[in-house]
Each structure stands twice: as C-alpha cells, then as structure tokens.
Amino acid sequence: MLGALALAGNDALRGACESTVNFGGETAAALVILGYEPGLASLGLSRILGLSQVIGLSHAGTVRLVDKLVAQGLVERERDSDDQRAVCLTLSPAGRAARAEILQARRQVFDALLSSLSETEQQTLEGLLDKMLSRWTQSVEPAVRICRLCDTEGCENCPVERSDHPRNAAAPNAAH
C-alpha cells in the first residue's frame, strides 16, 4: 500500500506542477531549486552542474532546460561575482511567480492527500515521516534531491534541515 500511495502522490504532484508551468519533466523542480535562498548557493545549485545533479538530468539536458527557461523569461544568467568565468542562474520576477504557483499547487495536492486523516492521524504520520526521512538523508546530495520540490518556508522542523541531523553535524554550513 505504501508503494501505491507513493506513486499516486507522485503522479498527482507531477501533474499539478506540470500543468502549472505548462512544461513536463524537471522544469518545476528546476524553478523551485533555483528559488532556494540563500543557503544552497554554497552547494553550487545556481550553476548548471549542481542543478543537473539534483534534478537528475545530464549536463546537456540541463543546458537545454535552462535555455528553454531563459527563453520563456523565467530564468536569468548572471556572472558569478566570485568567479567571473562561471555563470549563475537566478529566477526572474516571472520565474519567482511561477515558482510560487508550483508551490501552491504542491500544497493543494498534499492538502487533498491528507484530508482523509484526522489532526491526530496527521501528527502521527508526520512523526513517522520524520523518522523515515532522517534515515534517508545522511548526506547533502540525497537530501537536496529529495527536497527538490520542497516548500522550505512551509516545512517546519524539517528532518533534512534540522541542526541535530547527522548530516548537519558533518557539514554545518550545508543548508536545505
């Protein structure tokens, strides 16, 4: 049953995100990731290589995706202030608006998913999910990949971000 629920939730989330931005694939994840402020910049996520690792596309595929987002006016390329050879990716105002719509669609999917549970059941589920996610996020890479569509402002006491998490003890400056 857990597998079926995971697939149903993933399908609903992907469908809601894709209909919001009118693009398939990892477009929504790219927009959400590029909007993370400011901690993930230190992980290189504002560059093509870092973004490609998190969204699971090849370098060439990520370049094509970014080109499409730039052409749509959702993403801007800027020179890195620390390394003029490097290019950083940032969301344009339209990109920030699209990101907000994606996160709203995400909230609606999860509200619908959780609506059949009582408040007590939701709290119990949250505790179980916390325990399970903590186990899967022992290093930065899987944590960031898992959180590629997260609403960091709406995720209170995130097990991936929490300071007492073993991953954070190893890399105290790595933020979700």
Tab-separated table of C-alpha atoms in Angstrom:
chain	number	residue	atom	x	y	z
A	1	MET	CA	0.000	0.000	0.000
A	2	LEU	CA	2.857	2.390	0.714
A	3	GLY	CA	4.180	1.944	-2.819
A	4	ALA	CA	0.771	2.635	-4.339
A	5	LEU	CA	0.339	5.740	-2.182
A	6	ALA	CA	3.822	6.973	-3.084
A	7	LEU	CA	3.118	6.535	-6.800
A	8	ALA	CA	-0.323	8.146	-6.577
A	9	GLY	CA	1.102	11.095	-4.660
A	10	ASN	CA	4.000	11.446	-7.084
A	11	ASP	CA	1.678	11.307	-10.095
A	12	ALA	CA	-0.640	13.928	-8.588
A	13	LEU	CA	2.271	16.180	-7.653
A	14	ARG	CA	3.940	15.874	-11.048
A	15	GLY	CA	0.652	16.521	-12.841
A	16	ALA	CA	-0.123	19.584	-10.723
A	17	CYS	CA	3.372	21.011	-11.203
A	18	GLU	CA	3.443	20.342	-14.942
A	19	SER	CA	0.035	21.908	-15.504
A	20	THR	CA	1.150	24.966	-13.528
A	21	VAL	CA	4.224	25.685	-15.669
A	22	ASN	CA	2.994	24.042	-18.900
A	23	PHE	CA	6.237	22.090	-19.190
A	24	GLY	CA	6.947	18.488	-18.367
A	25	GLY	CA	9.970	16.795	-16.918
A	26	GLU	CA	12.015	18.510	-14.275
A	27	THR	CA	11.035	22.090	-15.112
A	28	ALA	CA	9.106	22.613	-11.882
A	29	ALA	CA	11.937	21.169	-9.793
A	30	ALA	CA	14.450	23.453	-11.511
A	31	LEU	CA	12.342	26.520	-10.736
A	32	VAL	CA	11.868	25.500	-7.109
A	33	ILE	CA	15.570	24.744	-6.629
A	34	LEU	CA	16.716	27.982	-8.235
A	35	GLY	CA	14.458	29.832	-5.805
A	36	TYR	CA	16.061	28.402	-2.677
A	37	GLU	CA	17.592	31.305	-0.792
A	38	PRO	CA	20.377	31.681	0.146
A	39	GLY	CA	21.952	28.600	1.709
A	40	LEU	CA	22.036	26.307	-1.302
A	41	ALA	CA	24.167	28.669	-3.346
A	42	SER	CA	27.141	27.287	-1.430
A	43	LEU	CA	26.293	23.851	-2.832
A	44	GLY	CA	26.566	25.085	-6.415
A	45	LEU	CA	22.871	24.688	-7.190
A	46	SER	CA	22.752	28.005	-9.005
A	47	ARG	CA	25.071	26.562	-11.659
A	48	ILE	CA	24.332	24.036	-14.390
A	49	LEU	CA	26.357	21.191	-12.845
A	50	GLY	CA	24.773	21.458	-9.407
A	51	LEU	CA	21.302	21.810	-10.857
A	52	SER	CA	21.782	18.803	-13.148
A	53	GLN	CA	22.858	16.608	-10.235
A	54	VAL	CA	19.780	17.470	-8.209
A	55	ILE	CA	17.173	17.193	-10.959
A	56	GLY	CA	18.749	14.078	-12.445
A	57	LEU	CA	19.337	15.314	-15.985
A	58	SER	CA	22.536	15.108	-17.984
A	59	HIS	CA	24.596	18.270	-18.356
A	60	ALA	CA	23.320	18.678	-21.930
A	61	GLY	CA	19.724	18.081	-20.838
A	62	THR	CA	20.054	20.659	-18.084
A	63	VAL	CA	21.529	23.198	-20.515
A	64	ARG	CA	18.544	22.646	-22.851
A	65	LEU	CA	16.132	23.043	-19.936
A	66	VAL	CA	17.834	26.250	-18.777
A	67	ASP	CA	17.866	27.597	-22.349
A	68	LYS	CA	14.111	26.983	-22.516
A	69	LEU	CA	13.557	28.692	-19.137
A	70	VAL	CA	15.668	31.682	-20.212
A	71	ALA	CA	13.721	31.935	-23.493
A	72	GLN	CA	10.458	31.875	-21.515
A	73	GLY	CA	11.738	34.697	-19.301
A	74	LEU	CA	11.692	32.564	-16.147
A	75	VAL	CA	15.448	32.313	-15.519
A	76	GLU	CA	18.317	34.738	-15.970
A	77	ARG	CA	22.010	34.016	-16.386
A	78	GLU	CA	24.454	36.193	-14.428
A	79	ARG	CA	28.211	36.168	-13.980
A	80	ASP	CA	29.282	34.770	-10.619
A	81	SER	CA	30.644	37.639	-8.524
A	82	ASP	CA	33.278	35.307	-7.027
A	83	ASP	CA	34.344	33.661	-10.288
A	84	GLN	CA	33.772	35.683	-13.460
A	85	ARG	CA	34.258	32.543	-15.580
A	86	ALA	CA	31.187	30.944	-14.014
A	87	VAL	CA	27.557	31.683	-14.757
A	88	CYS	CA	24.913	31.629	-12.047
A	89	LEU	CA	21.246	31.039	-12.667
A	90	THR	CA	18.612	33.143	-10.932
A	91	LEU	CA	14.873	33.377	-11.177
A	92	SER	CA	13.400	36.388	-12.928
A	93	PRO	CA	10.314	38.022	-11.415
A	94	ALA	CA	8.220	35.809	-13.727
A	95	GLY	CA	10.217	32.787	-12.552
A	96	ARG	CA	9.555	33.657	-8.913
A	97	ALA	CA	5.839	33.950	-9.696
A	98	ALA	CA	5.858	30.560	-11.471
A	99	ARG	CA	7.707	29.052	-8.504
A	100	ALA	CA	5.047	30.398	-6.130
A	101	GLU	CA	2.334	28.825	-8.315
A	102	ILE	CA	4.175	25.485	-8.295
A	103	LEU	CA	4.446	25.528	-4.511
A	104	GLN	CA	0.750	26.434	-4.211
A	105	ALA	CA	-0.162	23.506	-6.493
A	106	ARG	CA	2.048	21.278	-4.335
A	107	ARG	CA	0.236	22.420	-1.168
A	108	GLN	CA	-3.136	21.667	-2.778
A	109	VAL	CA	-2.047	18.127	-3.696
A	110	PHE	CA	-0.882	17.416	-0.168
A	111	ASP	CA	-3.929	19.049	1.417
A	112	ALA	CA	-6.127	16.734	-0.658
A	113	LEU	CA	-3.971	13.737	0.209
A	114	LEU	CA	-4.106	14.457	3.938
A	115	SER	CA	-7.774	15.477	4.057
A	116	SER	CA	-8.896	11.946	4.891
A	117	LEU	CA	-6.798	11.937	8.089
A	118	SER	CA	-7.752	13.471	11.409
A	119	GLU	CA	-5.430	16.024	13.029
A	120	THR	CA	-4.133	13.315	15.378
A	121	GLU	CA	-3.500	10.947	12.477
A	122	GLN	CA	-1.672	13.701	10.583
A	123	GLN	CA	0.582	14.321	13.597
A	124	THR	CA	1.301	10.597	13.880
A	125	LEU	CA	2.101	10.429	10.168
A	126	GLU	CA	4.390	13.460	10.472
A	127	GLY	CA	6.370	11.722	13.220
A	128	LEU	CA	6.733	8.573	11.140
A	129	LEU	CA	7.756	10.524	8.032
A	130	ASP	CA	10.304	12.472	10.092
A	131	LYS	CA	11.874	9.214	11.246
A	132	MET	CA	11.930	7.744	7.745
A	133	LEU	CA	13.302	10.874	6.033
A	134	SER	CA	16.020	11.294	8.649
A	135	ARG	CA	17.254	7.831	7.786
A	136	TRP	CA	17.418	8.581	4.043
A	137	THR	CA	19.179	11.906	4.241
A	138	GLN	CA	22.543	11.123	5.789
A	139	SER	CA	24.424	13.267	3.269
A	140	VAL	CA	23.733	16.500	1.419
A	141	GLU	CA	23.222	15.059	-2.082
A	142	PRO	CA	20.256	12.770	-1.395
A	143	ALA	CA	18.787	15.359	0.957
A	144	VAL	CA	18.762	18.070	-1.688
A	145	ARG	CA	17.442	15.661	-4.324
A	146	ILE	CA	14.617	14.550	-2.029
A	147	CYS	CA	13.764	18.196	-1.328
A	148	ARG	CA	13.815	19.377	-4.940
A	149	LEU	CA	10.134	20.324	-4.763
A	150	CYS	CA	10.012	21.355	-1.102
A	151	ASP	CA	8.405	24.489	0.184
A	152	THR	CA	11.189	25.386	2.605
A	153	GLU	CA	9.086	28.115	4.199
A	154	GLY	CA	6.228	25.720	4.889
A	155	CYS	CA	8.286	22.818	6.190
A	156	GLU	CA	8.557	23.361	9.918
A	157	ASN	CA	11.113	21.264	11.807
A	158	CYS	CA	12.325	19.640	8.590
A	159	PRO	CA	14.273	16.433	9.330
A	160	VAL	CA	16.574	17.194	6.410
A	161	GLU	CA	17.411	20.689	7.612
A	162	ARG	CA	17.326	20.242	11.381
A	163	SER	CA	20.545	21.101	13.183
A	164	ASP	CA	20.557	17.850	15.167
A	165	HIS	CA	20.546	15.784	11.967
A	166	PRO	CA	23.746	13.715	11.500
A	167	ARG	CA	24.240	15.216	8.040
A	168	ASN	CA	24.391	18.706	9.516
A	169	ALA	CA	26.953	17.674	12.118
A	170	ALA	CA	29.269	16.684	9.256
A	171	ALA	CA	28.555	19.785	7.174
A	172	PRO	CA	27.292	22.573	9.464
A	173	ASN	CA	27.074	25.167	6.674
A	174	ALA	CA	25.037	22.992	4.323
A	175	ALA	CA	21.511	24.310	4.316
A	176	HIS	CA	18.388	22.723	2.850
